[in-house]
C-alpha positions as a printed Julia matrix, in Angstrom:
154×3 Matrix{Float64}:
 184.3    94.77  121.1
 182.98   97.67  119.2
 183.25   95.7   115.96
 181.12   92.86  117.34
 178.4    95.26  118.37
 178.46   96.82  114.94
 177.98   93.41  113.25
 175.05   92.59  115.49
 173.32   95.84  114.54
 173.63   95.08  110.82
 172.38   91.54  111.34
 169.36   92.84  113.31
 168.34   95.29  110.57
 168.58   92.65  107.85
 166.34   90.36  109.85
 163.63   93.04  110.02
 163.62   93.44  106.25
 162.89   89.75  105.79
 160.01   89.8   108.26
 158.5    92.84  106.48
 158.28   90.85  103.23
 156.65   87.92  105.01
 154.08   90.24  106.61
 153.23   91.79  103.23
 152.78   88.37  101.59
 150.63   87.02  104.44
 148.57   90.21  104.5
 147.87   90.03  100.77
 146.78   86.37  101.1
 144.37   87.3   103.91
 142.94   90.19  101.84
 142.44   87.89   98.83
 140.58   85.35  100.97
 138.36   88.14  102.31
 137.6    89.43   98.81
 136.78   85.91   97.64
 134.35   85.53  100.55
 132.66   88.84   99.71
 132.37   87.82   96.04
 130.8    84.47   96.95
 128.26   86.13   99.26
 127.39   88.58   96.46
 126.81   85.74   93.98
 124.59   83.81   96.4
 122.45   86.83   97.3
 122.11   88.11   93.73
 120.89   84.7    92.54
 118.22   84.56   95.24
 117.31   88.18   94.6
 116.88   87.48   90.88
 114.56   84.56   91.58
 112.52   86.71   93.94
 112.27   89.54   91.39
 111.15   87.08   88.71
 108.44   85.76   91.03
 107.29   89.31   91.78
 107.13   90.09   88.04
 105.01   86.96   87.5
 102.69   87.93   90.37
 102.33   91.4    88.84
 101.46   89.95   85.43
  98.91   87.67   87.11
  97.36   90.7    88.82
  97.18   92.4    85.41
  95.34   89.4    83.92
  92.78   89.45   86.74
  92.35   93.22   86.44
  91.69   92.87   82.71
  89.22   90.05   83.4
  87.31   92.3    85.81
  87.26   95.1    83.21
  85.74   92.72   80.65
  83.09   91.58   83.15
  82.12   95.19   83.87
  82.03   96.33   80.23
  81.7    93.6    77.61
  81.42   95.94   74.64
  84.48   98.14   74.79
  86.58   97.51   77.89
  89.3   100.0    78.56
  92.71   98.65   79.46
  93.75   99.83   82.9
  96.58  102.31   83.0
  99.99  101.13   84.08
  99.8   100.19   87.75
 101.96   98.64   90.43
 101.41   95.33   92.14
 103.86   94.87   94.97
 107.28   95.77   93.6
 106.29   95.1    89.98
 105.05   97.56   87.39
 102.3    96.1    85.21
 101.24   96.94   81.65
  97.95   95.48   80.39
  96.41   95.33   76.9
  92.83   94.15   76.26
  92.12   93.17   72.66
  88.58   92.51   71.45
  87.78   90.01   68.67
  91.46   89.42   67.81
  94.02   87.1    69.36
  97.62   86.12   68.74
  99.47   89.26   69.77
 102.57   88.91   71.92
 103.14   92.55   72.8
  99.92   94.08   71.53
  96.7    93.14   69.8
  97.09   90.32   67.31
  95.71   89.98   63.8
  93.88   86.63   64.0
  90.12   87.26   64.11
  88.29   85.56   66.96
  84.76   86.89   67.36
  83.37   86.82   70.85
  86.82   86.49   72.4
  89.09   88.87   74.2
  92.81   88.59   74.68
  94.42   90.05   77.77
  98.16   90.62   77.64
  99.89   91.54   80.9
 103.59   92.23   81.37
 105.0    92.4    84.89
 108.29   94.25   85.26
 110.32   94.07   88.49
 113.62   95.91   88.03
 115.48   93.8    85.43
 113.08   90.85   85.35
 110.02   90.75   83.06
 107.31   88.1    82.78
 104.39   88.04   80.33
 101.05   86.29   80.67
  98.43   86.03   77.92
  94.82   85.08   78.65
  92.0    84.3    76.24
  88.52   85.12   77.5
  85.29   84.07   75.78
  82.12   86.14   76.14
  78.74   84.65   75.24
  76.83   87.32   73.31
  73.35   86.14   74.33
  73.81   85.32   78.02
  76.74   87.62   78.81
  78.62   84.76   80.47
  82.37   85.32   80.66
  84.73   82.31   80.67
  88.47   82.27   81.02
  89.65   79.85   78.32
  93.39   79.87   78.93
  96.22   81.64   80.68
  99.68   81.02   79.29
 103.09   82.45   79.95
 104.87   83.58   76.82
 108.53   84.52   76.44
 109.4    88.12   75.84
């Protein structure tokens, strides 16, 4: 009888070793599924966040164009570009060029008398958007007209 009890004890310990391996394999599968879910949630939120940041950068650049337009209306001779400012979550840089157009990141070299070019770059974290506006000023009446606003690639 003692021998039978001894065999049962060995058989019981071997059975526990097999269940330990199954628990480790099942646990690793559950952890991988959890990590996959976390990764998918990250991808979905980062895509939406990037779109929102791009829209905020565009809104900041638009605010820069309007600020430059107001500066030209106030001082038609030598308007000063506003310093870097924030619009929402975007930082905005603005350049106002008089009598020259065609610059993408500064004043261009194409002469255009009676015209101003406003270049505004909105920067929201990693997203940047640039708008360029051409403004015409009538020298005799002082009338200011916005000719065009275009988005240009950086």
